[in-house]
Coordinates of N, CA, C and O in Angstrom, one line a residue:
X329 N -28.0 9.7 7.3 CA -28.6 8.4 7.0 C -28.1 7.3 7.8 O -27.2 7.4 8.6
X330 N -28.9 6.2 7.7 CA -28.5 5.0 8.5 C -28.4 3.8 7.5 O -28.9 3.9 6.4
X331 N -27.8 2.7 8.1 CA -27.7 1.6 7.3 C -29.0 0.9 7.1 O -30.0 1.3 7.8
X332 N -29.2 0.0 6.2 CA -30.5 -0.6 5.9 C -31.2 -1.2 7.1 O -32.4 -1.2 7.3
X333 N -30.3 -1.8 8.0 CA -30.8 -2.4 9.2 C -31.0 -1.4 10.4 O -31.4 -1.7 11.5
X334 N -30.6 -0.2 10.2 CA -30.7 0.9 11.1 C -29.8 0.9 12.3 O -30.1 1.4 13.3
X335 N -28.8 0.0 12.1 CA -27.9 -0.2 13.2 C -26.6 0.8 13.2 O -26.1 1.0 14.2
X336 N -26.4 1.3 12.0 CA -25.1 2.1 11.8 C -25.6 3.4 11.2 O -26.3 3.4 10.2
X337 N -24.9 4.5 11.7 CA -25.0 5.8 11.0 C -24.0 5.9 9.9 O -22.9 5.4 10.0
X338 N -24.5 6.3 8.8 CA -23.8 6.3 7.5 C -23.7 7.8 7.0 O -24.7 8.4 7.0
X339 N -22.5 8.2 6.5 CA -22.4 9.5 5.9 C -22.2 9.2 4.5 O -21.2 8.7 4.0
X340 N -23.1 9.7 3.5 CA -22.9 9.6 2.2 C -21.7 10.3 1.6 O -21.4 11.4 2.1
X341 N -21.1 9.7 0.6 CA -20.0 10.4 0.0 C -20.5 11.0 -1.2 O -21.2 10.4 -2.2
X342 N -20.3 12.4 -1.4 CA -20.8 13.0 -2.6 C -20.1 12.5 -3.9 O -18.9 12.3 -3.8
X343 N -20.8 12.2 -4.8 CA -20.2 11.7 -6.1 C -19.9 12.8 -7.1 O -19.1 12.7 -8.0
X344 N -20.6 14.0 -7.0 CA -20.3 15.1 -7.9 C -18.9 15.6 -7.7 O -18.4 15.9 -6.5
X345 N -18.2 15.7 -8.7 CA -16.9 16.2 -8.8 C -15.8 15.2 -8.6 O -14.6 15.5 -8.5
X346 N -16.2 14.0 -8.2 CA -15.2 12.9 -8.0 C -15.0 12.1 -9.3 O -15.9 11.9 -10.1
X347 N -13.8 11.7 -9.5 CA -13.6 10.8 -10.7 C -14.4 9.5 -10.7 O -14.6 8.9 -9.6
X348 N -14.8 9.2 -11.8 CA -15.6 7.9 -12.1 C -14.7 6.9 -12.8 O -14.1 7.3 -13.7
X349 N -14.8 5.8 -12.3 CA -13.9 4.7 -13.0 C -14.9 3.5 -13.4 O -15.8 3.1 -12.6
X350 N -14.9 3.2 -14.6 CA -15.7 2.1 -15.2 C -14.7 1.0 -15.5 O -13.7 1.1 -16.0
X351 N -15.4 -0.2 -15.3 CA -14.5 -1.4 -15.7 C -15.5 -2.3 -16.5 O -16.7 -2.5 -16.2
X352 N -14.9 -2.7 -17.6 CA -15.7 -3.7 -18.5 C -15.0 -5.1 -18.3 O -13.8 -5.1 -18.5
X353 N -15.7 -6.1 -18.0 CA -15.2 -7.4 -17.8 C -15.9 -8.4 -18.6 O -16.9 -8.1 -19.4
X354 N -15.5 -9.7 -18.4 CA -16.1 -10.8 -19.0 C -15.9 -10.9 -20.4 O -16.9 -11.1 -21.3
X355 N -14.7 -10.6 -20.9 CA -14.4 -10.8 -22.3 C -14.3 -12.2 -22.7 O -14.2 -12.6 -23.9
X356 N -14.6 -13.3 -21.9 CA -14.6 -14.6 -22.3 C -15.7 -15.0 -23.2 O -15.7 -15.9 -23.9
X357 N -16.8 -14.2 -23.3 CA -18.0 -14.4 -24.1 C -18.0 -13.4 -25.3 O -18.9 -13.3 -25.9
X358 N -16.8 -12.7 -25.5 CA -16.8 -11.8 -26.6 C -16.4 -12.4 -28.0 O -16.0 -13.5 -28.0
X359 N -16.7 -11.7 -29.0 CA -16.3 -12.0 -30.4 C -15.4 -11.0 -30.9 O -15.6 -9.7 -30.7
X360 N -14.5 -11.4 -31.8 CA -13.5 -10.4 -32.4 C -13.9 -10.3 -33.9 O -14.0 -11.5 -34.5
X361 N -14.0 -9.1 -34.4 CA -14.3 -9.0 -35.8 C -13.1 -8.1 -36.4 O -12.9 -7.1 -36.0
X362 N -12.4 -8.7 -37.4 CA -11.4 -7.9 -38.2 C -12.1 -6.7 -38.7 O -13.2 -6.8 -39.1
X363 N -11.4 -5.6 -39.0 CA -11.9 -4.4 -39.5 C -12.4 -4.6 -41.0 O -13.2 -3.8 -41.5
X364 N -11.9 -5.6 -41.7 CA -12.3 -5.9 -43.1 C -13.7 -6.6 -43.2 O -14.2 -6.7 -44.2
X365 N -14.2 -7.1 -42.1 CA -15.4 -7.8 -42.1 C -16.6 -6.8 -42.1 O -16.7 -6.0 -41.3
X366 N -17.5 -7.1 -43.1 CA -18.6 -6.2 -43.1 C -19.9 -6.8 -42.4 O -20.7 -6.0 -42.0
X367 N -20.0 -7.9 -42.4 CA -21.1 -8.7 -41.8 C -20.7 -9.2 -40.4 O -19.9 -10.1 -40.3
X368 N -21.2 -8.6 -39.4 CA -20.9 -9.0 -38.0 C -22.1 -9.6 -37.3 O -22.7 -9.1 -36.5
X369 N -22.3 -11.0 -37.7 CA -23.3 -11.7 -37.0 C -22.7 -12.9 -36.3 O -21.6 -13.4 -36.8
X370 N -23.2 -13.4 -35.3 CA -22.8 -14.5 -34.5 C -23.9 -15.4 -34.1 O -25.1 -15.1 -34.3
X371 N -23.6 -16.5 -33.7 CA -24.6 -17.5 -33.1 C -24.1 -17.9 -31.8 O -22.9 -17.8 -31.5
X372 N -25.0 -18.3 -30.9 CA -24.7 -18.8 -29.6 C -25.6 -18.3 -28.6 O -26.2 -17.3 -28.7
X373 N -26.0 -19.2 -27.6 CA -27.0 -18.8 -26.6 C -26.3 -18.7 -25.2 O -27.0 -18.6 -24.3
X374 N -24.9 -18.6 -25.2 CA -24.2 -18.4 -24.0 C -24.4 -16.9 -23.7 O -24.2 -16.0 -24.6
X375 N -24.6 -16.6 -22.4 CA -24.6 -15.1 -22.0 C -25.0 -14.9 -20.6 O -25.6 -15.8 -20.0
X376 N -24.5 -13.9 -20.0 CA -24.9 -13.6 -18.7 C -26.3 -13.2 -18.5 O -26.9 -13.6 -17.4
X377 N -26.9 -12.7 -19.5 CA -28.2 -12.2 -19.5 C -29.1 -13.2 -20.4 O -29.0 -13.0 -21.6
X378 N -29.9 -14.0 -19.7 CA -30.7 -15.0 -20.5 C -32.0 -14.4 -20.9 O -32.8 -15.0 -21.6
X379 N -32.3 -13.1 -20.7 CA -33.4 -12.4 -21.2 C -33.3 -11.9 -22.5 O -34.3 -11.5 -23.1
X380 N -32.1 -11.9 -23.0 CA -31.9 -11.4 -24.4 C -32.7 -12.3 -25.5 O -32.5 -13.5 -25.5
X381 N -33.6 -11.7 -26.2 CA -34.4 -12.5 -27.0 C -33.7 -13.0 -28.3 O -34.1 -14.1 -28.9
X382 N -32.6 -12.4 -28.7 CA -31.9 -12.8 -29.9 C -30.9 -14.1 -29.8 O -30.6 -14.6 -30.7
X383 N -30.6 -14.4 -28.5 CA -29.6 -15.5 -28.3 C -30.2 -16.7 -29.0 O -31.2 -17.2 -28.8
X384 N -29.3 -17.4 -29.9 CA -29.7 -18.5 -30.6 C -28.5 -19.2 -31.1 O -27.5 -18.6 -31.5
X385 N -28.6 -20.6 -31.0 CA -27.5 -21.4 -31.5 C -27.6 -21.6 -33.0 O -26.7 -22.0 -33.7
X386 N -28.8 -21.3 -33.6 CA -29.0 -21.5 -35.1 C -29.2 -20.3 -35.9 O -28.9 -20.3 -37.1
X387 N -29.8 -19.3 -35.3 CA -30.2 -18.1 -36.1 C -29.1 -17.0 -35.8 O -29.0 -16.6 -34.6
X388 N -28.4 -16.5 -36.8 CA -27.3 -15.5 -36.6 C -27.9 -14.3 -36.1 O -29.1 -13.8 -36.6
X389 N -27.3 -13.5 -35.2 CA -27.8 -12.1 -34.7 C -26.6 -11.2 -34.6 O -25.4 -11.6 -34.5
X390 N -27.0 -10.0 -34.5 CA -25.9 -8.9 -34.4 C -25.6 -8.7 -33.0 O -26.5 -8.5 -32.1
X391 N -24.4 -8.9 -32.5 CA -24.1 -8.9 -31.0 C -24.0 -7.5 -30.5 O -24.2 -7.4 -29.2
X392 N -24.0 -6.5 -31.3 CA -23.9 -5.1 -30.7 C -25.2 -4.6 -30.0 O -25.2 -4.2 -28.9
X393 N -26.4 -4.8 -30.7 CA -27.6 -4.6 -30.0 C -27.8 -5.4 -28.6 O -28.4 -4.9 -27.7
X394 N -27.3 -6.6 -28.7 CA -27.4 -7.4 -27.5 C -26.6 -6.8 -26.4 O -27.0 -6.9 -25.3
X395 N -25.5 -6.2 -26.7 CA -24.6 -5.6 -25.6 C -25.4 -4.4 -25.0 O -25.5 -4.2 -23.8
X396 N -26.1 -3.6 -25.9 CA -26.9 -2.6 -25.5 C -28.1 -3.1 -24.6 O -28.4 -2.5 -23.5
X397 N -28.7 -4.1 -25.1 CA -29.9 -4.7 -24.3 C -29.4 -5.2 -22.9 O -30.1 -4.9 -21.9
X398 N -28.2 -5.8 -22.9 CA -27.8 -6.3 -21.7 C -27.5 -5.2 -20.7 O -27.8 -5.4 -19.5
X399 N -26.8 -4.2 -21.0 CA -26.4 -3.0 -20.2 C -27.8 -2.4 -19.7 O -27.9 -2.2 -18.5
X400 N -28.6 -2.1 -20.5 CA -29.9 -1.5 -20.2 C -30.8 -2.4 -19.2 O -31.4 -2.0 -18.2
X401 N -30.7 -3.7 -19.5 CA -31.5 -4.7 -18.7 C -30.9 -4.7 -17.2 O -31.6 -4.9 -16.3
X402 N -29.6 -4.7 -17.2 CA -28.9 -4.6 -15.9 C -29.3 -3.4 -15.1 O -29.6 -3.5 -13.9
X403 N -29.4 -2.3 -15.7 CA -29.7 -1.1 -15.1 C -31.2 -1.2 -14.6 O -31.5 -0.7 -13.5
X404 N -32.0 -1.7 -15.5 CA -33.4 -1.9 -15.1 C -33.6 -2.7 -13.9 O -34.3 -2.4 -12.9
X405 N -32.9 -3.8 -13.9 CA -32.9 -4.8 -12.8 C -32.3 -4.3 -11.4 O -32.9 -4.5 -10.4
X406 N -31.2 -3.7 -11.6 CA -30.4 -3.2 -10.4 C -31.0 -1.9 -9.8 O -30.8 -1.6 -8.7
X407 N -31.5 -1.1 -10.7 CA -31.9 0.2 -10.2 C -33.3 0.5 -10.1 O -33.9 1.2 -9.2
X408 N -34.1 0.0 -11.1 CA -35.6 0.3 -11.2 C -36.4 -0.7 -10.4 O -37.4 -0.4 -10.0
X409 N -36.0 -2.0 -10.5 CA -36.8 -3.0 -9.8 C -36.4 -3.3 -8.4 O -36.9 -4.2 -7.8
X410 N -35.7 -2.4 -7.8 CA -35.2 -2.4 -6.4 C -36.2 -1.9 -5.5 O -36.7 -0.8 -5.7
X411 N -36.7 -2.6 -4.6 CA -37.8 -2.1 -3.7 C -37.1 -1.2 -2.6 O -36.0 -1.6 -2.2
X412 N -37.8 -0.2 -2.2 CA -37.2 0.7 -1.3 C -37.0 0.2 0.1 O -37.6 -0.9 0.4
X413 N -36.0 0.6 0.9 CA -35.7 0.1 2.2 C -37.0 0.4 3.1 O -37.7 1.4 2.9
X414 N -37.3 -0.6 4.1 CA -38.4 -0.4 4.9 C -38.3 0.8 5.8 O -37.2 1.3 6.2

């Protein structure tokens, strides 16, 4: 293969059989819930993904489905909406 601008020859690194490392970051926007709390709702419209329909300063929402939406939306934007190289 070659680089996107076709100036450099590139050799892909096989991913199968190699260790995978995941990093979770951006805990500044997180909420902590004690294990004794049964109702886990938050308010706030701060977030990296402004496509999340639940974000609200006034209406409480469950942050856990918001996390799933955010991850899935990132995959959609980064992997599925990318146009192929010319």
